[in-house]
Short mmCIF file of C-alpha atoms in Angstrom, two decimals:
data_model
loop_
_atom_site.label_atom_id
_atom_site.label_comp_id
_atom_site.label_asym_id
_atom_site.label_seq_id
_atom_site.Cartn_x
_atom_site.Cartn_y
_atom_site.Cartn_z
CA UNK C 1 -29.88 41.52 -43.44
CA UNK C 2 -32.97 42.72 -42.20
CA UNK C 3 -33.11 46.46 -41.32
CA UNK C 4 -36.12 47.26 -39.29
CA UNK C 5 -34.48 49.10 -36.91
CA UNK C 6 -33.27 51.85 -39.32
CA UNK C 7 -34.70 55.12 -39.83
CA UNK C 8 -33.12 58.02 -37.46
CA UNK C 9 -35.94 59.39 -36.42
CA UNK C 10 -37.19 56.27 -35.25
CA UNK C 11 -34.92 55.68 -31.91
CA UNK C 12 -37.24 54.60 -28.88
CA UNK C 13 -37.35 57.17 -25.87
CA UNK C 14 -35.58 54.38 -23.84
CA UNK C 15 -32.15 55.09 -25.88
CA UNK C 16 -32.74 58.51 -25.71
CA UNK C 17 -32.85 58.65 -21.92
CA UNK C 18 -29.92 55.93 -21.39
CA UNK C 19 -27.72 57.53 -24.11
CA UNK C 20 -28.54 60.90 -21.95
CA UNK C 21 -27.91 59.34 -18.80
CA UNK C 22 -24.70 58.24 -19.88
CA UNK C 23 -23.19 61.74 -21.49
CA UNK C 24 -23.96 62.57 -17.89
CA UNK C 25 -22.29 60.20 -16.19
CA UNK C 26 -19.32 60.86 -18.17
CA UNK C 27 -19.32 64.80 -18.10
CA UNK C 28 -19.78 63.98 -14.35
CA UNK C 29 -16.48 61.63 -14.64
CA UNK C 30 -14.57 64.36 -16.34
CA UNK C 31 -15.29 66.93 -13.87
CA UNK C 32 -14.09 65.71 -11.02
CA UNK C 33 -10.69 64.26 -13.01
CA UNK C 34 -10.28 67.98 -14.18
CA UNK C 35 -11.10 69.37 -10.52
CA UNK C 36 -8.69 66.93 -9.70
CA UNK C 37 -5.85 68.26 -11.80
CA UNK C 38 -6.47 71.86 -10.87
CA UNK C 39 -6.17 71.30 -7.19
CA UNK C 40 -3.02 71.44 -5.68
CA UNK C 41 0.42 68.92 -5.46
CA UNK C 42 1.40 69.15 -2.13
CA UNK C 43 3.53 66.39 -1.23
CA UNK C 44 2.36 63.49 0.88
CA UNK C 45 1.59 64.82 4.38
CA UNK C 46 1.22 61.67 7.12
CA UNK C 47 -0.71 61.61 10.29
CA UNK C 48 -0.88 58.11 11.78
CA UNK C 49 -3.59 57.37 14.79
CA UNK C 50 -3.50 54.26 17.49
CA UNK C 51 -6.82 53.06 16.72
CA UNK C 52 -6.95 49.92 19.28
CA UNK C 53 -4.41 47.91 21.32
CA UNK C 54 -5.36 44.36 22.23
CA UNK C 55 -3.16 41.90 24.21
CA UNK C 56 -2.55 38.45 21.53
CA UNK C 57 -0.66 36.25 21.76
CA UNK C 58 3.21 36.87 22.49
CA UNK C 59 2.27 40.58 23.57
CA UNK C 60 0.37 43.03 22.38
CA UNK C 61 -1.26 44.27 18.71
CA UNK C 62 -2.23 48.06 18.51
CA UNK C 63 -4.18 48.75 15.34
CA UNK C 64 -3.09 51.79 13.38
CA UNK C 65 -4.35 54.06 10.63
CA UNK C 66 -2.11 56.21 8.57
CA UNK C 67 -3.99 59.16 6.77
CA UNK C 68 -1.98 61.27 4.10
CA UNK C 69 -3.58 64.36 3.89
CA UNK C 70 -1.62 65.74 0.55
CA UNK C 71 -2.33 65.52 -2.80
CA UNK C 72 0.35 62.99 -4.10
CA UNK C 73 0.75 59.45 -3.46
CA UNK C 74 3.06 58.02 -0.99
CA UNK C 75 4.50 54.50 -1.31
CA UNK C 76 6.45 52.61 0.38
CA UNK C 77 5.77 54.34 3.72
CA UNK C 78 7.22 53.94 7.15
CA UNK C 79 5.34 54.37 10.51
CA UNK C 80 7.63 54.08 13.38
CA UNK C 81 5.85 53.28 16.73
CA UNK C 82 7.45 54.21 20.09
CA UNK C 83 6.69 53.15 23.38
CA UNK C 84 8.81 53.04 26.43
CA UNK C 85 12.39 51.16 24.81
CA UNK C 86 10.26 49.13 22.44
CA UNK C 87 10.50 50.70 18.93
CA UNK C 88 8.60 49.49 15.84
CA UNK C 89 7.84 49.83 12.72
CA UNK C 90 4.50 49.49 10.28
CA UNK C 91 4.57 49.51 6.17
CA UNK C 92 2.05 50.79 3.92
CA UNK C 93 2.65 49.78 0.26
CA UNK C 94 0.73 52.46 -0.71
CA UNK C 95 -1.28 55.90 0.66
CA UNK C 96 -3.61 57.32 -1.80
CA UNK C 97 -3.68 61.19 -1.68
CA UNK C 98 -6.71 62.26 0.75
CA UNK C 99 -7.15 58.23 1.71
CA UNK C 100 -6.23 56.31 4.54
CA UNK C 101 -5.08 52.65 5.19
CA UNK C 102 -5.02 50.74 8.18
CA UNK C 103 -1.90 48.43 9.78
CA UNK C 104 -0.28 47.52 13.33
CA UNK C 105 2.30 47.07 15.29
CA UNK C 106 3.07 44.65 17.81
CA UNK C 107 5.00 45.57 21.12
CA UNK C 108 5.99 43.05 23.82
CA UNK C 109 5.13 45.03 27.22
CA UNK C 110 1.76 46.65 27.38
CA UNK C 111 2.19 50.04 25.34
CA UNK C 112 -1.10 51.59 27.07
CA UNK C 113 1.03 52.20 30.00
CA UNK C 114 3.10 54.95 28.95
CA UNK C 115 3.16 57.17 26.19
CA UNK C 116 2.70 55.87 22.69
CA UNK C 117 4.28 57.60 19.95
CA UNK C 118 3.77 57.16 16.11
CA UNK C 119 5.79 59.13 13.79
CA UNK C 120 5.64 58.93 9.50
CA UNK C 121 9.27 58.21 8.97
CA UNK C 122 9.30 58.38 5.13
CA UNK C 123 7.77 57.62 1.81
CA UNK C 124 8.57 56.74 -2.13
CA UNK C 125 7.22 58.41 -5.11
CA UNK C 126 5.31 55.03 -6.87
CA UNK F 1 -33.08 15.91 -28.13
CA UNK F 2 -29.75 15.57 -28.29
CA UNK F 3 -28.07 12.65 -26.79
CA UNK F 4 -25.95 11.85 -23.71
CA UNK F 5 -22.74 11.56 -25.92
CA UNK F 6 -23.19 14.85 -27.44
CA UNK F 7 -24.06 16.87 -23.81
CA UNK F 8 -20.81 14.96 -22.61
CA UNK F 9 -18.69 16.62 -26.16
CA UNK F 10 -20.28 19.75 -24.88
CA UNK F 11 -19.27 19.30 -21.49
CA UNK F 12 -15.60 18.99 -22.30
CA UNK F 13 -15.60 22.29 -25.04
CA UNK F 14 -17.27 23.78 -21.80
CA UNK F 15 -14.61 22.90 -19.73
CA UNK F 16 -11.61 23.87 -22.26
CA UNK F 17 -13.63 27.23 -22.71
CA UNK F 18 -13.79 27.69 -18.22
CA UNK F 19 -9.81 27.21 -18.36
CA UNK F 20 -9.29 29.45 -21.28
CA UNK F 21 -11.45 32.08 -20.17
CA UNK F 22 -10.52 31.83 -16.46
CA UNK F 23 -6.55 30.94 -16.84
CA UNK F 24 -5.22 34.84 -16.89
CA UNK F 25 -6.48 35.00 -13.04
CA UNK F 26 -5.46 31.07 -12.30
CA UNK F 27 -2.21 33.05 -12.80
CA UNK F 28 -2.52 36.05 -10.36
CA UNK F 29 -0.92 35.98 -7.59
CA UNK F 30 -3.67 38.90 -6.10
CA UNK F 31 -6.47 36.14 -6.93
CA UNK F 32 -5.07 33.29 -4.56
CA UNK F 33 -4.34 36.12 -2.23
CA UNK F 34 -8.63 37.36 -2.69
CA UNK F 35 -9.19 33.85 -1.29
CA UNK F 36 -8.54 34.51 1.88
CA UNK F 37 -8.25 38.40 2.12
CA UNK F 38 -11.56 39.42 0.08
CA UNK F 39 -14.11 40.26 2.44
CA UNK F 40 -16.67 37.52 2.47
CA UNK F 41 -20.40 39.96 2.02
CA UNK F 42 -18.60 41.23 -1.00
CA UNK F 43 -17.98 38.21 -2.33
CA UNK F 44 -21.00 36.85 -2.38
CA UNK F 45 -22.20 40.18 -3.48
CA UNK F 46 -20.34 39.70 -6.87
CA UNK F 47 -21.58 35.95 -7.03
CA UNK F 48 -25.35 37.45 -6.53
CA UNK F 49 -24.56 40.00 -9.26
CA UNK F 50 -22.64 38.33 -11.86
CA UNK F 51 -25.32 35.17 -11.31
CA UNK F 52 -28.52 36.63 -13.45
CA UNK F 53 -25.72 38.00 -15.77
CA UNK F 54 -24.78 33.93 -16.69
CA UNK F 55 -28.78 33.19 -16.86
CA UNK F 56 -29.12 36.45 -19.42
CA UNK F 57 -25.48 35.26 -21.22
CA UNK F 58 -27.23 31.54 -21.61
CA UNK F 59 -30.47 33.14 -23.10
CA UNK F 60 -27.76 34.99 -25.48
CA UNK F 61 -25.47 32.77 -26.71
CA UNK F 62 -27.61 29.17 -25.94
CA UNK F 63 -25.25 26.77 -24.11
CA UNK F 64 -27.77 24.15 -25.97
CA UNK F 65 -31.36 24.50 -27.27
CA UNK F 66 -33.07 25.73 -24.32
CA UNK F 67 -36.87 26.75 -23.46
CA UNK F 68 -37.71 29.22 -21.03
CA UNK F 69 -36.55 30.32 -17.84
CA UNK F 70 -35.65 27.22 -15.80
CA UNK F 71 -33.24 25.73 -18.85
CA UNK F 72 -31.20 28.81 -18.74
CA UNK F 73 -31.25 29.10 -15.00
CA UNK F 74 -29.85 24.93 -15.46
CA UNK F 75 -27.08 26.20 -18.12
CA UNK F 76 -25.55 29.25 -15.43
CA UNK F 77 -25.71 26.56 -12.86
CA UNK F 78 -24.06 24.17 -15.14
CA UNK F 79 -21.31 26.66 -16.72
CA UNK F 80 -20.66 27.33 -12.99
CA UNK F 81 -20.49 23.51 -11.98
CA UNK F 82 -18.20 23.06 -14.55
CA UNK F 83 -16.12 26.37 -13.69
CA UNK F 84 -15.79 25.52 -10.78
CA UNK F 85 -14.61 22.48 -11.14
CA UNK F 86 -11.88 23.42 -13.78
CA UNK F 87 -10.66 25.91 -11.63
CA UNK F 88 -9.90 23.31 -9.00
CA UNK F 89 -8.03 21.11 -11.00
CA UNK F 90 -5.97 23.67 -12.36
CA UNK F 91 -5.04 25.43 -9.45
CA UNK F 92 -4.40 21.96 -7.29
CA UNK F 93 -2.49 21.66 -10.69
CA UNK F 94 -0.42 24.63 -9.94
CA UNK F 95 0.02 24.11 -6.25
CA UNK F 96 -2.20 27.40 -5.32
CA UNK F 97 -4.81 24.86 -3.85
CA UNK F 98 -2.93 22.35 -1.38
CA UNK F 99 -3.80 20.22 1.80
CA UNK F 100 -3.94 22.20 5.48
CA UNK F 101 -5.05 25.29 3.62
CA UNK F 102 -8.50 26.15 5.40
CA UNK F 103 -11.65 25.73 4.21
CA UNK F 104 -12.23 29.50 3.66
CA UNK F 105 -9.29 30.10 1.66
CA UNK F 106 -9.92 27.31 -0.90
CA UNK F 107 -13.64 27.60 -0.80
CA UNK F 108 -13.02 31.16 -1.74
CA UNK F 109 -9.61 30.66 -4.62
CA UNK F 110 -12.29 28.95 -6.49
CA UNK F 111 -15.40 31.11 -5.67
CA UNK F 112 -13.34 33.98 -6.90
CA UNK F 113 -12.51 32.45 -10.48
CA UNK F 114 -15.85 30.78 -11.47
CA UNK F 115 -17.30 33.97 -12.96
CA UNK F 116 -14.72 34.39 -15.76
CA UNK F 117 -14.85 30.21 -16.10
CA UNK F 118 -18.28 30.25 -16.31
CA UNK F 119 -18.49 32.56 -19.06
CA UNK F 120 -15.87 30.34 -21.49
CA UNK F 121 -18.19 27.66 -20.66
CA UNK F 122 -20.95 29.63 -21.84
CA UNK F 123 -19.39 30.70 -24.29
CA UNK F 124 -17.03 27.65 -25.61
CA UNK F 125 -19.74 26.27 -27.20
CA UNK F 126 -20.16 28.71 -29.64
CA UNK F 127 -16.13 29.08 -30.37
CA UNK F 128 -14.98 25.92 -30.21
CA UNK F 129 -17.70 23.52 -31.47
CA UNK F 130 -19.74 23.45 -34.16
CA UNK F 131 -23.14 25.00 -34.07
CA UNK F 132 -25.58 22.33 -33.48
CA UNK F 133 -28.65 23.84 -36.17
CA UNK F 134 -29.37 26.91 -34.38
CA UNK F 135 -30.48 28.89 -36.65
CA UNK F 136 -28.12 31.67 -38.04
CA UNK F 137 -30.27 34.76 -36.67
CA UNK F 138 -29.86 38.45 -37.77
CA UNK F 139 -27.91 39.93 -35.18
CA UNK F 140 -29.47 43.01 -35.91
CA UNK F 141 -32.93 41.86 -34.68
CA UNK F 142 -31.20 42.55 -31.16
CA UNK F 143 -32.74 44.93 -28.74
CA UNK F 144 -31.56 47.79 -27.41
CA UNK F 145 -31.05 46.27 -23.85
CA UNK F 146 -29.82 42.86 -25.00
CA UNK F 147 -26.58 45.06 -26.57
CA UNK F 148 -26.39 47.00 -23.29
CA UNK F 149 -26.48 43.78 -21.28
CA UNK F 150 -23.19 42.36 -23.89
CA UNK F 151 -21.60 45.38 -23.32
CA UNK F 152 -21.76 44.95 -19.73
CA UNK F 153 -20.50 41.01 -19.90
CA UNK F 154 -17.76 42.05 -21.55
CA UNK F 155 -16.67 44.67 -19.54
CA UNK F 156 -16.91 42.68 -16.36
CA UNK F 157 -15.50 39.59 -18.14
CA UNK F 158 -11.90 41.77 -19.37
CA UNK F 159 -11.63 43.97 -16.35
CA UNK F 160 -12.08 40.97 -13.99
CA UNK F 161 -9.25 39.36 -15.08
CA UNK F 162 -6.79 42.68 -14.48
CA UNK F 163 -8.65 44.29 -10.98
CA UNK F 164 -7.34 42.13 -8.86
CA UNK F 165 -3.68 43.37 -9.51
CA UNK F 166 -1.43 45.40 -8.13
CA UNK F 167 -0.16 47.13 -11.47
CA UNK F 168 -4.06 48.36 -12.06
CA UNK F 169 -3.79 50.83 -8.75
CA UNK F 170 -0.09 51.58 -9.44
CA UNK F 171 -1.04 53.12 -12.80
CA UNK F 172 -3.33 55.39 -11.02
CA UNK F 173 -1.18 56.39 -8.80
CA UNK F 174 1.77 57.09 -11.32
CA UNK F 175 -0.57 59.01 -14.00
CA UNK F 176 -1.55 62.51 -12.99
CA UNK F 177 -5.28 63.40 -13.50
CA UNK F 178 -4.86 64.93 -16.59
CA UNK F 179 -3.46 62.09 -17.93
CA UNK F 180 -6.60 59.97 -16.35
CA UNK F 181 -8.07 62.70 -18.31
CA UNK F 182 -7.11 61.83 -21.63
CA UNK F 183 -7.80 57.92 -20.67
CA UNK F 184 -10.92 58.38 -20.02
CA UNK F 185 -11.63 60.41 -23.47
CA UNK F 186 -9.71 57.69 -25.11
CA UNK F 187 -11.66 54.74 -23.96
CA UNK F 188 -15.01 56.94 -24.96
CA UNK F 189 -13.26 56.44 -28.69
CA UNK F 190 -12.26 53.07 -27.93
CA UNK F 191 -15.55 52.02 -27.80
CA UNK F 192 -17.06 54.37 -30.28
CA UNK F 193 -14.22 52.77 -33.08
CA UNK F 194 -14.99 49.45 -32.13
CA UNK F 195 -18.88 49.63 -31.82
CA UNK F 196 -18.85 51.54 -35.17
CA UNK F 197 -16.24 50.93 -37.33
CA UNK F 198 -14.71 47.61 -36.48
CA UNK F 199 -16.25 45.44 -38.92
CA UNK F 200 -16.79 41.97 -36.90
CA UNK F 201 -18.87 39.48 -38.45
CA UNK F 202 -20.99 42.27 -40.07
CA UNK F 203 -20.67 45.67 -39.06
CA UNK F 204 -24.30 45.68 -37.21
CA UNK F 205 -23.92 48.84 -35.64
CA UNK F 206 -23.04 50.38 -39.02
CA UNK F 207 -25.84 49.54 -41.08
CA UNK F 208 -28.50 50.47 -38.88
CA UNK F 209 -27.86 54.37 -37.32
CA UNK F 210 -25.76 57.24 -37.80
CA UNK F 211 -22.01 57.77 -36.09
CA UNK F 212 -23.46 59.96 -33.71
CA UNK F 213 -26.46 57.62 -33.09
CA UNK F 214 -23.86 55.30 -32.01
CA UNK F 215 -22.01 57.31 -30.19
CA UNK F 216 -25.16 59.02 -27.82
CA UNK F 217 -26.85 55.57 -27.85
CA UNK F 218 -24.30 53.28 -27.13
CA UNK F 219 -20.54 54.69 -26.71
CA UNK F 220 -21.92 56.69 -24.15
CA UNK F 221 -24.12 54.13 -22.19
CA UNK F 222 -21.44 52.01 -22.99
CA UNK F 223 -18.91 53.88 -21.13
CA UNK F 224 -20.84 54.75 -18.54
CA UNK F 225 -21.70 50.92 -17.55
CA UNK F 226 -17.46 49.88 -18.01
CA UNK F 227 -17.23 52.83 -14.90
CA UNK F 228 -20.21 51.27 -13.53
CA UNK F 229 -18.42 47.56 -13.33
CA UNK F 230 -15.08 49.04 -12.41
CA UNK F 231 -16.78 50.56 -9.39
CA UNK F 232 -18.71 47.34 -8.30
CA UNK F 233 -15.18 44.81 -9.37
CA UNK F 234 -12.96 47.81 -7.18
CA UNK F 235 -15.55 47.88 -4.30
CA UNK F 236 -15.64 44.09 -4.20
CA UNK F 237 -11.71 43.84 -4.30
CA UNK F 238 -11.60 46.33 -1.71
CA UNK F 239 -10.00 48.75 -3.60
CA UNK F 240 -12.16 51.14 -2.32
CA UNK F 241 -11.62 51.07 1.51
CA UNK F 242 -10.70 54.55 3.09
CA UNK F 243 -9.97 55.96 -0.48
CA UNK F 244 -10.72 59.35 -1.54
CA UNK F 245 -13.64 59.51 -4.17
CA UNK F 246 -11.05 61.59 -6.47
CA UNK F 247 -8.33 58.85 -6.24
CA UNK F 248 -11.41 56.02 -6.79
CA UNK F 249 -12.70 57.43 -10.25
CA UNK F 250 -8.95 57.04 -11.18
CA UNK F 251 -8.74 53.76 -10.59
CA UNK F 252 -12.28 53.30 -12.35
CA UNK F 253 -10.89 55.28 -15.09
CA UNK F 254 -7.64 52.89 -15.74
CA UNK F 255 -9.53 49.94 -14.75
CA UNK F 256 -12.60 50.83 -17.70
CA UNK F 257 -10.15 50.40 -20.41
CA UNK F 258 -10.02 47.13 -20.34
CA UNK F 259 -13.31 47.42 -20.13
CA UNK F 260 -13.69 48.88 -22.80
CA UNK F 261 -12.37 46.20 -25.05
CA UNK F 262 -14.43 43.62 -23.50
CA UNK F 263 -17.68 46.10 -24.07
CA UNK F 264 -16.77 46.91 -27.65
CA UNK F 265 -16.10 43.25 -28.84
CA UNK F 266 -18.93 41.31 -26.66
CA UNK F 267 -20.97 41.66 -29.70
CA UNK F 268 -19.03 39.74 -31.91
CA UNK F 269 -17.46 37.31 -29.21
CA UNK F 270 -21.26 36.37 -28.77
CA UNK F 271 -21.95 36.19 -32.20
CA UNK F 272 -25.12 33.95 -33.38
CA UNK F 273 -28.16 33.55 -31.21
CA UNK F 274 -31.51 33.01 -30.94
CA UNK F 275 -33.92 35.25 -29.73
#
């Protein structure tokens, strides 16, 4: 087998500067999972927003996003829409820490009239 | 000049190397699901990215003798044809493809698996045939960026087949970031064992440079590009949407491992060439 490649001091400045560039990369990587582990674990904290409501078909759809604003995940979580009699309810498999995910609901009388209500009802540890 | 008997032999070791190398996501219920919920630009995103990565893979590993740019441009079309094509039959096989879906959805159950199938195609050649007189090269005549460009193959090629899933996110969200912590160091050895010491067909890392050479020159870079196609296979799954950056290097952390495994063993998966 053919060795031209061989003697250390030989190693092309390309290596050199990808080999650096990834040591950086992962120092970077490890940072932010340690600054991660430091911060705090405040349990799952839910605010969910009406983003849209749009009239479909058989009534209406209003667009939600649920934001969890702790620093654990919440699974499994419940978003109970009110409006007028009509009460729903929205599922989020999951809600990263700091993340949000987006659902709906769908009410049959026009929700915009009144008051619109959304409430986190509950959550799972995954 | 080999004749029409022989491509068609080569065709069907290409097609039994697309269904190999393509059946773990035939099997996902998260891939049928991509064909209709993946967002269309990022699909075609992956297509555009993963596409010079089969015309580099057929200059590697030679799906036949080929000369210049245009033949291996023909193979990744070809590997893809035939990908493409074994993923349809398989999945109208297992009822995931069926009359009055829509266009979309089946245009995109297929799109979604022809990367992975491709690459067995590509690759089947070289596993399940014979070798038809190329000749046995040193692998260590390799360049620098022809390893980095394996490594990268293989990392797509493994993590592909587990991103789509549900379990890959649930691990992140069950393991704390310390213990993303020690994952991530872990994989770093992963690779550095399996670049170094693994002895595959000639230990060609070994020979040539010192255990730290391999580890700054290639562990490193090495990691460093599994993250990279976590990030792009996450952000093309959607992973990504409305997630914190914190929670997203987690999931590129888990998701690298696999990864790694692909990275580390490329070389020896893609074993004789010519350059």
């Amino acid at each position: 087998m053919s060795k031209r490649r061989v003697t250390k001091g030989d190693t092309p400045l390309l290596e050199w500067i990808v080999g650096a560039l990834g040591a950086v990369i992962f120092a970077a990587i490890l940072a932010v999972l340690i600054s991660n582990g430091l911060g705090g674990d405040a349990p799952p904290s839910v605010v969910a927003r009406v983003e849209r409501i749009v009239p479909v078909e058989g009534g209406y759809a209003v667009e939600i996003s649920a934001r969890n604003a702790g620093d654990t995940t919440a699974a499994d979580v419940e978003i109970k829409a009110e409006s007028g009699s009509e009460t729903r309810t929205a599922r989020f498999d999951y809600l990263p820490p700091h993340s949000e995910r987006r659902g709906g609901v769908f009410f049959e009388h026009d929700p915009r009239g009144g008051e619109l209500q959304l409430r986190a009802e509950g959550w799972q540890a995954p | 000049m080999i004749g029409n008997l022989e491509y068609a032999r080569g065709l069907g070791r290409a097609f039994i190397g697309a269904v190999l190398f393509a059946l773990p996501l035939f099997m996902t219920m998260e891939m049928w699901q991509l064909g209709f919920t993946m967002e269309r630009e990022r699909l075609i995103a992956l297509l555009a990215v993963t596409f010079p990565m089969l015309v580099g893979l057929s200059y590697v590993a030679g799906f036949e003798r080929a000369f210049g740019l245009v033949d291996h441009v023909l193979d990744a079309f070809a590997a893809i044809a035939i990908a493409a094509f074994a993923g349809t039959v398989v999945l109208i096989l297992f009822g995931v493809l069926a009359p009055g879906q829509p266009v979309q959805e089946i245009v995109g159950k297929i799109a979604v698996v022809t990367f992975p199938g491709a690459i067995g195609a590509l690759l089947a050649d070289k596993q399940i045939g014979k070798s038809r007189g190329h000749e046995d090269d040193d692998r260590g005549d390799r360049s620098y960026l022809v390893r980095l460009f394996l490594m990268c193959v293989g990392a797509l090629f493994v993590a592909l087949n587990v991103a789509p899933t549900e379990e890959m996110v649930l691990i992140a969200f069950q393991i704390s970031p310390w213990q993303a912590l020690v994952l991530a160091i872990a994989s770093l050895l992963l690779l550095q064992v399996l670049l170094y010491w693994v002895d595959f067909r000639g230990g060609v890392f070994r020979g040539e440079q010192s255990f730290s050479g391999v580890l700054f020159r290639y562990a490193f870079a090495g990691y460093a590009l599994c993250i990279g196609a976590s990030l792009l296979l996450l952000w093309a799954f959607g992973r990504t949407e409305g997630v914190s950056v914190a929670e997203v290097l987690e999931f590129a952390v888990v998701l690298a491992f696999p990864a790694v495994l692909g990275a580390g063993l490329a070389h020896s998966v893609v074993a004789e060439q010519r350059e």
